[in-house]
PDB file of C-alpha atoms in Angstrom:
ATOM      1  CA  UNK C 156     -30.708   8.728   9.389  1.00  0.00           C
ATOM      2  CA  UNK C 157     -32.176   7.685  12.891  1.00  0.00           C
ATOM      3  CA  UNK C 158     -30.846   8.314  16.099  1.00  0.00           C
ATOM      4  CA  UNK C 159     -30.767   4.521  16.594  1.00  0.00           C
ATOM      5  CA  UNK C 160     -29.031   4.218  12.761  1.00  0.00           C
ATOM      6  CA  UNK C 161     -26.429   6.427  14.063  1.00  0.00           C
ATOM      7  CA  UNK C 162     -25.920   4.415  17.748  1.00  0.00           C
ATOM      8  CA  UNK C 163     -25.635   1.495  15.855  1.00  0.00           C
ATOM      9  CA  UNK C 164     -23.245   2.919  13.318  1.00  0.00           C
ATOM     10  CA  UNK C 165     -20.725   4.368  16.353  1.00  0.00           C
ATOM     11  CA  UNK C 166     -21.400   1.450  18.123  1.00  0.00           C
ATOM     12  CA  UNK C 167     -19.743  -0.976  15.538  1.00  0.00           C
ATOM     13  CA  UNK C 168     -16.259  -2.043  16.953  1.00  0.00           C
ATOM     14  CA  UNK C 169     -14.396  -1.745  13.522  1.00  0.00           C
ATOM     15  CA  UNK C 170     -15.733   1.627  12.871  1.00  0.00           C
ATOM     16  CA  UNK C 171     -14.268   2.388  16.925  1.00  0.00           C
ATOM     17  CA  UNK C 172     -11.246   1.437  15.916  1.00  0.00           C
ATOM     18  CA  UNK C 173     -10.999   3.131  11.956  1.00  0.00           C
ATOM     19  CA  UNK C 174     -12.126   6.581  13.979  1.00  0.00           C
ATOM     20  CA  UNK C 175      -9.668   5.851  17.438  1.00  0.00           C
ATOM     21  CA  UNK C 176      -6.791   5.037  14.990  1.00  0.00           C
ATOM     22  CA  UNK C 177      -7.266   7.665  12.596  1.00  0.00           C
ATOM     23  CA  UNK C 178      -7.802  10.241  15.263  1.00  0.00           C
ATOM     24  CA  UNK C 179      -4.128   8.813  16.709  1.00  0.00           C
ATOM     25  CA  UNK C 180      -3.049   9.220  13.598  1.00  0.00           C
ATOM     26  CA  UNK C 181      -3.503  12.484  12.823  1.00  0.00           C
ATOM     27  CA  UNK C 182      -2.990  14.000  16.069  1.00  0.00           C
ATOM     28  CA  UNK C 183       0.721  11.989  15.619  1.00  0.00           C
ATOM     29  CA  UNK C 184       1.225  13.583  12.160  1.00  0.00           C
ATOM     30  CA  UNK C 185       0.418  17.382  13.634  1.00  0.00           C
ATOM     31  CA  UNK C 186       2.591  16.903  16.697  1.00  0.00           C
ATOM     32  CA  UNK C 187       5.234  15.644  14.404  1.00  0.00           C
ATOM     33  CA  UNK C 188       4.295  18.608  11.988  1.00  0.00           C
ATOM     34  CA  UNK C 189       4.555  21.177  14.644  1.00  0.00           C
ATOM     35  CA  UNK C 190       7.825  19.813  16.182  1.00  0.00           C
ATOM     36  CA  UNK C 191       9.911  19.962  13.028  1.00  0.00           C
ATOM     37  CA  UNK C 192       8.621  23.387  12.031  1.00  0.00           C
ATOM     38  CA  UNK C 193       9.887  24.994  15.326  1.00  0.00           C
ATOM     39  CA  UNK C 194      13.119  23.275  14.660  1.00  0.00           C
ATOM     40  CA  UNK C 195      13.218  24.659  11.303  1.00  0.00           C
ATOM     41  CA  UNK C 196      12.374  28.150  12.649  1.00  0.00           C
ATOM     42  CA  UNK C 197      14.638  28.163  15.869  1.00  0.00           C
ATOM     43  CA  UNK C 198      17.777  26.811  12.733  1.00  0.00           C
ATOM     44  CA  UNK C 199      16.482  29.656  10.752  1.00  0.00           C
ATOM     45  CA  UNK C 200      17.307  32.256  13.617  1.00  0.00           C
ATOM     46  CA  UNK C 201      20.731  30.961  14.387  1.00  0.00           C
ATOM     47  CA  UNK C 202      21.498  30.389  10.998  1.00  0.00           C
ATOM     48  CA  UNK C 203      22.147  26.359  11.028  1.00  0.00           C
ATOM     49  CA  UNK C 204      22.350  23.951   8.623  1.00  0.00           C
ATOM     50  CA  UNK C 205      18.581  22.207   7.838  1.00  0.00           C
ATOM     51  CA  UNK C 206      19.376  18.235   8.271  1.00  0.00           C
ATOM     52  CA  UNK C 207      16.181  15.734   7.980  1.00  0.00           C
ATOM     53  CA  UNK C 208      12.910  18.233   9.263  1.00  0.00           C
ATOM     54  CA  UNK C 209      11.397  18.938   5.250  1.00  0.00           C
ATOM     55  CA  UNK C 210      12.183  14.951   4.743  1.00  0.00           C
ATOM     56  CA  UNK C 211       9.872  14.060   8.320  1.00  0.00           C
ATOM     57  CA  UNK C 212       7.563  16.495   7.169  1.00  0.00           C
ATOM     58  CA  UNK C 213       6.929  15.441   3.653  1.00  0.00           C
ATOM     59  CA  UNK C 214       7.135  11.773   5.523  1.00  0.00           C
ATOM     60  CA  UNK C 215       4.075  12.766   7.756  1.00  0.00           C
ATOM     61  CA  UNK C 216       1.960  14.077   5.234  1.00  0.00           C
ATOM     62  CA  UNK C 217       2.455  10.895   2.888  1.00  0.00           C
ATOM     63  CA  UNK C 218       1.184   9.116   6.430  1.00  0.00           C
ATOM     64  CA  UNK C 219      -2.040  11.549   6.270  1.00  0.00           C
ATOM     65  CA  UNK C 220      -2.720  10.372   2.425  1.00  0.00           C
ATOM     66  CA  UNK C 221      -2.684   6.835   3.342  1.00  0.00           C
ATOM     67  CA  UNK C 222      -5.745   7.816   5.292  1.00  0.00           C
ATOM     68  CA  UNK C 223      -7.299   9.377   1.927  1.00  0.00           C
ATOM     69  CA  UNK C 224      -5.906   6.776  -0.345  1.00  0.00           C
ATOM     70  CA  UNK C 225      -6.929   3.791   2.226  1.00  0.00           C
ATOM     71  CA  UNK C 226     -10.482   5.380   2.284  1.00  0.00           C
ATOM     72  CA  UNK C 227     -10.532   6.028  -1.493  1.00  0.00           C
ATOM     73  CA  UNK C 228     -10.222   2.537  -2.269  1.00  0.00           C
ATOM     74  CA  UNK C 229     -12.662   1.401   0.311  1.00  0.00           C
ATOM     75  CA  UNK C 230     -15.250   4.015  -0.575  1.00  0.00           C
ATOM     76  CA  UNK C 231     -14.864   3.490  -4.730  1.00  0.00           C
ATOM     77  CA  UNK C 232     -15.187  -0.136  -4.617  1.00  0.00           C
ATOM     78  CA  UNK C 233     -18.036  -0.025  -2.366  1.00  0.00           C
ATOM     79  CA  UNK C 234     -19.746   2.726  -5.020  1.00  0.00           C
ATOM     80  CA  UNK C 235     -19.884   0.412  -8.073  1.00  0.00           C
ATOM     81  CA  UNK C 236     -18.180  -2.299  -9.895  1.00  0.00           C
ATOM     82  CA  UNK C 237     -14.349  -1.262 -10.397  1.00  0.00           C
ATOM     83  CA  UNK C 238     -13.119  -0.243 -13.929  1.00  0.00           C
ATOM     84  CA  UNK C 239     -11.118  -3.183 -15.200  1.00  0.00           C
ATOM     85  CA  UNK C 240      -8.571  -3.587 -17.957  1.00  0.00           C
ATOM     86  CA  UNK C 241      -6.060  -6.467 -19.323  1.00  0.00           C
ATOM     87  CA  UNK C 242      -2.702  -6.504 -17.029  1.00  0.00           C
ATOM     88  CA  UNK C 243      -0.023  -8.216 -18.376  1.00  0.00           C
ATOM     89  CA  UNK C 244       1.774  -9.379 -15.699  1.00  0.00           C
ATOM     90  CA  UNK C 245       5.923  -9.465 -16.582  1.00  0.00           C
ATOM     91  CA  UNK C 246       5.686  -6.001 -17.335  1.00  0.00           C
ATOM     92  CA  UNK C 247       3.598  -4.676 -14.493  1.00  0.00           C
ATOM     93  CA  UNK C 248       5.593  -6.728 -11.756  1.00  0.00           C
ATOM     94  CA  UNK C 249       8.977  -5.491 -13.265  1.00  0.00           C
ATOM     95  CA  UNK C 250       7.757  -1.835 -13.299  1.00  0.00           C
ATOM     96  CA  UNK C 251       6.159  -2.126  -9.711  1.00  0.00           C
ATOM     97  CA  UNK C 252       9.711  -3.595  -8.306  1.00  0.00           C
ATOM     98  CA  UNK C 253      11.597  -0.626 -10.165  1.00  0.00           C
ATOM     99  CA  UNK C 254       9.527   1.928  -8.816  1.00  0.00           C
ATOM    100  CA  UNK C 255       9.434   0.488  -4.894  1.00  0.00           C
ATOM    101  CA  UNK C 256      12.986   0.145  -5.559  1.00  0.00           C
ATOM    102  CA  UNK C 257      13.518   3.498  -6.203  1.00  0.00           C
ATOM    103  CA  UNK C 258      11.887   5.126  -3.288  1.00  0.00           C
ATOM    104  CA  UNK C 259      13.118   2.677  -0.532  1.00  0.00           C
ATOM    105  CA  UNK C 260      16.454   2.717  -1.814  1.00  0.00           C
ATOM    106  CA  UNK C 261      17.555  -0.121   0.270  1.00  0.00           C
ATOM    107  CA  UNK C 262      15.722  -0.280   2.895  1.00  0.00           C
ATOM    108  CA  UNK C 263      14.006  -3.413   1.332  1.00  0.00           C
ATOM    109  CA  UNK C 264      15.743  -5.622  -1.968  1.00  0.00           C
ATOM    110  CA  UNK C 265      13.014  -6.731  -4.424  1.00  0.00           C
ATOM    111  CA  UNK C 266      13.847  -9.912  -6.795  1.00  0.00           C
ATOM    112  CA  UNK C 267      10.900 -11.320  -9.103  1.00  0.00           C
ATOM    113  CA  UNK C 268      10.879 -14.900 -10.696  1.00  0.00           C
ATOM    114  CA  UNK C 269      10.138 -14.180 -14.229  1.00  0.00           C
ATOM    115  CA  UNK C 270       7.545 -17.067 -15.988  1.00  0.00           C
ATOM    116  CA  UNK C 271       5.388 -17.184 -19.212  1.00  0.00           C
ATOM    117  CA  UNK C 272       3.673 -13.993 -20.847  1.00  0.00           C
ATOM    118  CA  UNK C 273       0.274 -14.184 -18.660  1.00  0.00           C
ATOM    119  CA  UNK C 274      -2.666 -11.716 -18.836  1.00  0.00           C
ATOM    120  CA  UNK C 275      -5.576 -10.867 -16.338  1.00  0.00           C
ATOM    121  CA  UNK C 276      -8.410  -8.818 -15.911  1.00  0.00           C
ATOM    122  CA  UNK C 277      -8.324  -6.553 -12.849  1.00  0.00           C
ATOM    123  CA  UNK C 278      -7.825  -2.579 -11.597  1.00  0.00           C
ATOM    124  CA  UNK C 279      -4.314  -1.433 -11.876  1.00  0.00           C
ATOM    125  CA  UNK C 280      -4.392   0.996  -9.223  1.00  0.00           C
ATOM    126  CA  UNK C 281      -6.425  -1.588  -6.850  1.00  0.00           C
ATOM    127  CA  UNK C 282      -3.916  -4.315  -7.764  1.00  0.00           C
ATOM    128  CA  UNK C 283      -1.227  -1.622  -6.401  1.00  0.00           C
ATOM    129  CA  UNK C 284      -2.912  -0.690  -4.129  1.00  0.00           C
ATOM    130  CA  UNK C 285      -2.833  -4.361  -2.607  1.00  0.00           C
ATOM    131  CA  UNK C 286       0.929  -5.103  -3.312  1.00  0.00           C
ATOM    132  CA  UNK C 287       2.305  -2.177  -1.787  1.00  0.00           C
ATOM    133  CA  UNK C 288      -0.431  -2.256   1.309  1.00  0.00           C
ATOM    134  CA  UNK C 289       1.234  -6.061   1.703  1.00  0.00           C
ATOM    135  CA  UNK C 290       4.643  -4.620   0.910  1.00  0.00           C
ATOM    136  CA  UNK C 291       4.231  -1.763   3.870  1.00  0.00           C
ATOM    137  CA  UNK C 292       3.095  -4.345   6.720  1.00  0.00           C
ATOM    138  CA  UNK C 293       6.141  -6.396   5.451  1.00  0.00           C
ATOM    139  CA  UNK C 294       8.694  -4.141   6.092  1.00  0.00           C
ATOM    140  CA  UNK C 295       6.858  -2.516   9.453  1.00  0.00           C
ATOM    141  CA  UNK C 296       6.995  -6.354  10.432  1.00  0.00           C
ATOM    142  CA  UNK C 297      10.899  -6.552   9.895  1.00  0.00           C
ATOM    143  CA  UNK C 298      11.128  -8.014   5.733  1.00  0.00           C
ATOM    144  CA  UNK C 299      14.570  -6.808   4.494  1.00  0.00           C
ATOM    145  CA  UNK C 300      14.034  -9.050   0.795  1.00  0.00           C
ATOM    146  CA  UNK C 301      10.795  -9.627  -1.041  1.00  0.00           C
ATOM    147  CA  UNK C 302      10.523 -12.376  -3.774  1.00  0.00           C
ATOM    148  CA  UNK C 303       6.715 -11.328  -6.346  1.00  0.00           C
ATOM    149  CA  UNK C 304       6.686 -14.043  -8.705  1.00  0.00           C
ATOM    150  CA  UNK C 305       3.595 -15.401 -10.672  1.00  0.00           C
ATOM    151  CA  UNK C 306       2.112 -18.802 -12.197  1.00  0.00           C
ATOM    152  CA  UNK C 307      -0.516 -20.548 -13.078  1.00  0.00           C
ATOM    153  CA  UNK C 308      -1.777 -22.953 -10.829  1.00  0.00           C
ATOM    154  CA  UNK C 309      -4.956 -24.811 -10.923  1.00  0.00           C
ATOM    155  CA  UNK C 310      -6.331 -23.222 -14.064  1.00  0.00           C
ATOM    156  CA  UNK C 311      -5.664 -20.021 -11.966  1.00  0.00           C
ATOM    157  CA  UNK C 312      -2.754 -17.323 -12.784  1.00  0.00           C
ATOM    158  CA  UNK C 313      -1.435 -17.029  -9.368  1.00  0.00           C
ATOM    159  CA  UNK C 314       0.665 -13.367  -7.944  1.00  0.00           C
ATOM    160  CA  UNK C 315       2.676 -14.352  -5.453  1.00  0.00           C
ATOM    161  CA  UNK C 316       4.948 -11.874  -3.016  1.00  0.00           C
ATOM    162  CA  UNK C 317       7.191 -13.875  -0.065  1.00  0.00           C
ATOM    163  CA  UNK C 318       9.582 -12.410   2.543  1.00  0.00           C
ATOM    164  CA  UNK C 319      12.914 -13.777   1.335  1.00  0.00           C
ATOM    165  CA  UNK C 320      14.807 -12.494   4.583  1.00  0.00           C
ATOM    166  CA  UNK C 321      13.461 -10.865   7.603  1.00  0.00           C
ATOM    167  CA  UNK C 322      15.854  -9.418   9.852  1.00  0.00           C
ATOM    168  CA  UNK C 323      14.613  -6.287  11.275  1.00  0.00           C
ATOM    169  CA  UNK C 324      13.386  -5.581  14.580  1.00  0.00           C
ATOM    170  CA  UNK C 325       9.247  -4.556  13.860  1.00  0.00           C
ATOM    171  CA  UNK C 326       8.604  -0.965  14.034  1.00  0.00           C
ATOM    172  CA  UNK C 327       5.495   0.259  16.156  1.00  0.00           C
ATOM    173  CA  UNK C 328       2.778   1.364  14.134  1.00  0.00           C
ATOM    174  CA  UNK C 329       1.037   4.312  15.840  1.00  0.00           C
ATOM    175  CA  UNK C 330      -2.825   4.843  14.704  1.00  0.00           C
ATOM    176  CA  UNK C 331      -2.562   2.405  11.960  1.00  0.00           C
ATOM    177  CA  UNK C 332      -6.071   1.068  10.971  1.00  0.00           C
ATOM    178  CA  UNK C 333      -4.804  -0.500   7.522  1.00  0.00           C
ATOM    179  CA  UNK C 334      -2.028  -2.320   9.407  1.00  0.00           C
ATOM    180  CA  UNK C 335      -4.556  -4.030  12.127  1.00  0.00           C
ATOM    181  CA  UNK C 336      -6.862  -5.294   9.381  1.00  0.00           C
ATOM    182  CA  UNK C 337      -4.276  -5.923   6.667  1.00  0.00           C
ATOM    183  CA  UNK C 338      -5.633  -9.354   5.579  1.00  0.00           C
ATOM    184  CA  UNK C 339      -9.064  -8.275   6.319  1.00  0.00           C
ATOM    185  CA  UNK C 340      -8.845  -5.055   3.483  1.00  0.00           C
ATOM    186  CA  UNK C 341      -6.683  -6.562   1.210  1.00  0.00           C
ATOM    187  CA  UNK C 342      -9.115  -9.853   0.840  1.00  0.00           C
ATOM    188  CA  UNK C 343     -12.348  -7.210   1.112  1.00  0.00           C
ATOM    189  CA  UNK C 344     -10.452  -5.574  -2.164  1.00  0.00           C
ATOM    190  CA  UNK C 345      -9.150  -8.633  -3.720  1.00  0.00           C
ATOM    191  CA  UNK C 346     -13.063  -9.967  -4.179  1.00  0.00           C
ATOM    192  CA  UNK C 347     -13.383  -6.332  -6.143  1.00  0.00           C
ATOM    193  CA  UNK C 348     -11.513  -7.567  -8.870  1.00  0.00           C
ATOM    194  CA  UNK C 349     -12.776 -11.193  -8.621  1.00  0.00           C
ATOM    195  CA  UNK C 350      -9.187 -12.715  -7.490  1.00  0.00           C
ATOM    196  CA  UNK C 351      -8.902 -14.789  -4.416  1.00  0.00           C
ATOM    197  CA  UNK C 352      -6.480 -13.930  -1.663  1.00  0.00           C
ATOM    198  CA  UNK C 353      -4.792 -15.867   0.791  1.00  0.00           C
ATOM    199  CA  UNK C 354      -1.689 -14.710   3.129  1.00  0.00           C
ATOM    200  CA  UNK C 355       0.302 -16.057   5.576  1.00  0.00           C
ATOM    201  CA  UNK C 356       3.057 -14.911   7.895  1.00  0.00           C
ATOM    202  CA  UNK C 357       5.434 -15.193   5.304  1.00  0.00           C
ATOM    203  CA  UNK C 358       3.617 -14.119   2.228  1.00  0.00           C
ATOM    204  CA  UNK C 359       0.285 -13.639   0.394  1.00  0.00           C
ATOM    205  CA  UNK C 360      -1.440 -14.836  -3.160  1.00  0.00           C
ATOM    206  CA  UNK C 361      -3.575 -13.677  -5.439  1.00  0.00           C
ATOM    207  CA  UNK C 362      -5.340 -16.091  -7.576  1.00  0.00           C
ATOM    208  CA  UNK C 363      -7.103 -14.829 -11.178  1.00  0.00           C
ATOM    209  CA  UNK C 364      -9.031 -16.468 -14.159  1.00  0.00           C
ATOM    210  CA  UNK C 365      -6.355 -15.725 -16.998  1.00  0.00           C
ATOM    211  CA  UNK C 366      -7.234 -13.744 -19.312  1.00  0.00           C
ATOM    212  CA  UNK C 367      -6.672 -15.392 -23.110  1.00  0.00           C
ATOM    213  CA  UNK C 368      -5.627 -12.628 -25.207  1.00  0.00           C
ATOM    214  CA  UNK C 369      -4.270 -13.148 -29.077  1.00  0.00           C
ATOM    215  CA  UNK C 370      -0.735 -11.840 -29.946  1.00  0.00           C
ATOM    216  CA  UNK C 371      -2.583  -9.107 -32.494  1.00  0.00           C
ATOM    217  CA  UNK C 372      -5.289  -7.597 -29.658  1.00  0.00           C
ATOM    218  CA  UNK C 373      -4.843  -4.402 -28.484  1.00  0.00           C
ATOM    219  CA  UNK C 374      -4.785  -3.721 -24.804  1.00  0.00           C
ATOM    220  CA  UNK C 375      -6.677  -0.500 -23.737  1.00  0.00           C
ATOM    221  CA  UNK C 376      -7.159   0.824 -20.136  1.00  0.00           C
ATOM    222  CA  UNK C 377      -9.619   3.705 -19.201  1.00  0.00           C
ATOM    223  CA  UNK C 378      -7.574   4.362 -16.111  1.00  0.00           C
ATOM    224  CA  UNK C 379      -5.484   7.447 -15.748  1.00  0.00           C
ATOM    225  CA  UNK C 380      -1.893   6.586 -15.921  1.00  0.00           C
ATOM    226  CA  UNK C 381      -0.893  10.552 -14.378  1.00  0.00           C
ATOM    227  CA  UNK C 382       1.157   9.558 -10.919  1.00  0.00           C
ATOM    228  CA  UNK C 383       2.157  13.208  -9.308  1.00  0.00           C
ATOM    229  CA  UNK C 384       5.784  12.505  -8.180  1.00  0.00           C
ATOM    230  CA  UNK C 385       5.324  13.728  -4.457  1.00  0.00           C
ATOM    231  CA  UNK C 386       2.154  11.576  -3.543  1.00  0.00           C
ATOM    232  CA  UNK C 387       2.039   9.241  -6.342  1.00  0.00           C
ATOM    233  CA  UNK C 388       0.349   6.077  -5.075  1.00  0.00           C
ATOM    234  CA  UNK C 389       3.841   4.579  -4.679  1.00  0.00           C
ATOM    235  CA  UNK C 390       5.030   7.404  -2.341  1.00  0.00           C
ATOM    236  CA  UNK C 391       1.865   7.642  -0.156  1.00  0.00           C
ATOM    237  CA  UNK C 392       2.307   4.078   0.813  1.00  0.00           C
ATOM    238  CA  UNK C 393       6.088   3.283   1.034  1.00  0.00           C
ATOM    239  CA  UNK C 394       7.795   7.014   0.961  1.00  0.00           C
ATOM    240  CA  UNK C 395       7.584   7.386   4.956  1.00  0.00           C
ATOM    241  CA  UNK C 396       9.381   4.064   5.808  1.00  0.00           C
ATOM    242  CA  UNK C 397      13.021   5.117   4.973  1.00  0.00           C
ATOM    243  CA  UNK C 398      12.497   7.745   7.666  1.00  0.00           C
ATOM    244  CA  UNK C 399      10.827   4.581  10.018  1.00  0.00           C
ATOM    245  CA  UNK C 400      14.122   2.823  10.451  1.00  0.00           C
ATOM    246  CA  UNK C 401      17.904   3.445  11.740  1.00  0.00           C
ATOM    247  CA  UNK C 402      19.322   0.804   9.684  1.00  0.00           C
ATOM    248  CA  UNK C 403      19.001  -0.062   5.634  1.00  0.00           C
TER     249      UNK C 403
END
């Protein structure tokens, strides 16, 4: 690489601001880090109680893997085509809204709008990736109830995800490059895995080709389906908010 290659390269304002707010970022997390640590150590010496520190620790390193996971997605779709596999949609929305459920116990309510047995073509753990990146920038922008429904509508199988209710003063997002270009990412990934996305302030949609597939076929997907229960994909992107906010 050239001098000039690499000018041009730092001199590109998105890459500024992916560096600035990741270096914000991290230097937040390790502050953060360092703070609850010597309030761990100084409870340790007079023998207190331990109340939220391990909880704002974990927290802060989920907020470091959003960096990795952020840039995993960006860098792998960039690399080659994505690996794709048949989604059906009923069952992947219901399991998505259990599992958010489960880790911001409260915090946000999910409902889904249940509709005909639909199939598509796409990544799972893009597809994820998008919902809960939408999902995070909802609730950092005050959504207390989230409605994902899907349909078809011209010829296309349609995801849908609305704020319901939005009550909830916004939180300030510190060094937060995936919240500043939110639409921008998620309709970068969404081209990925040939859907179309559109958002507005109140919601976003994903349009597919449906995928026909027989009652006898056999759906197969080459994607791993391990999750580690600390930083699965779900907790990287949704496990610090419950420590972002006073109220539930």
């Amino acid at each position: 690489m050239s001098d000039n290659q690499l000018t041009d390269l730092f001199n590109n304002p998105l890459i500024k601001d992916y560096l600035a707010m990741n270096d914000e970022l991290i230097r937040l997390v390790a502050t953060t880090i360092s703070a609850e640590s010597e309030l761990i150590n100084n409870k340790a010496t007079e023998g207190a109680a331990l109340e939220k520190e391990t909880e704002t620790i974990i927290a802060m390193c989920g907020r470091l893997m959003q960096i990795s996971e952020l840039y995993s997605m960006l860098t792998g779709v960039i690399k080659g085509t994505p690996s794709l596999c048949t989604v059906e949609l009923n069952e992947f929305l219901n399991s998505f809204i259990k599992k958010c459920g489960d880790i911001l116990d409260g915090l946000c309510i999910f409902e889904s709008v249940s509709s005909d047995i639909h199939f598509i073509n796409t990544s799972k753990d893009i597809l994820t990736y998008i919902l809960l990146s939408y999902i995070r920038t909802a609730i950092l922008n005050g959504a207390k109830k989230i409605r994902l429904e899907y349909g078809v509508s011209n010829g296309m199988v349609c995801v849908i995800a609305n704020v319901i209710d939005s009550k909830r003063q916004n939180h300030i997002c510190y060094g937060d490059f995936s919240y500043s270009y939110n639409d921008d990412i998620l309709k970068f990934l969404a081209e990925r895995i040939s859907a179309e996305y559109s958002g507005s302030e109140s919601g976003m949609t994903l349009s597919f080709i449906e995928n026909i597939v027989s009652s006898d076929s056999e759906l197969h997907s080459i994607e791993l389906g391990y999750e580690s229960q600390l930083f699965s994909q779900y907790r990287i992107m949704l496990g610090d908010l419950p420590t972002s906010f006073d109220d539930k």
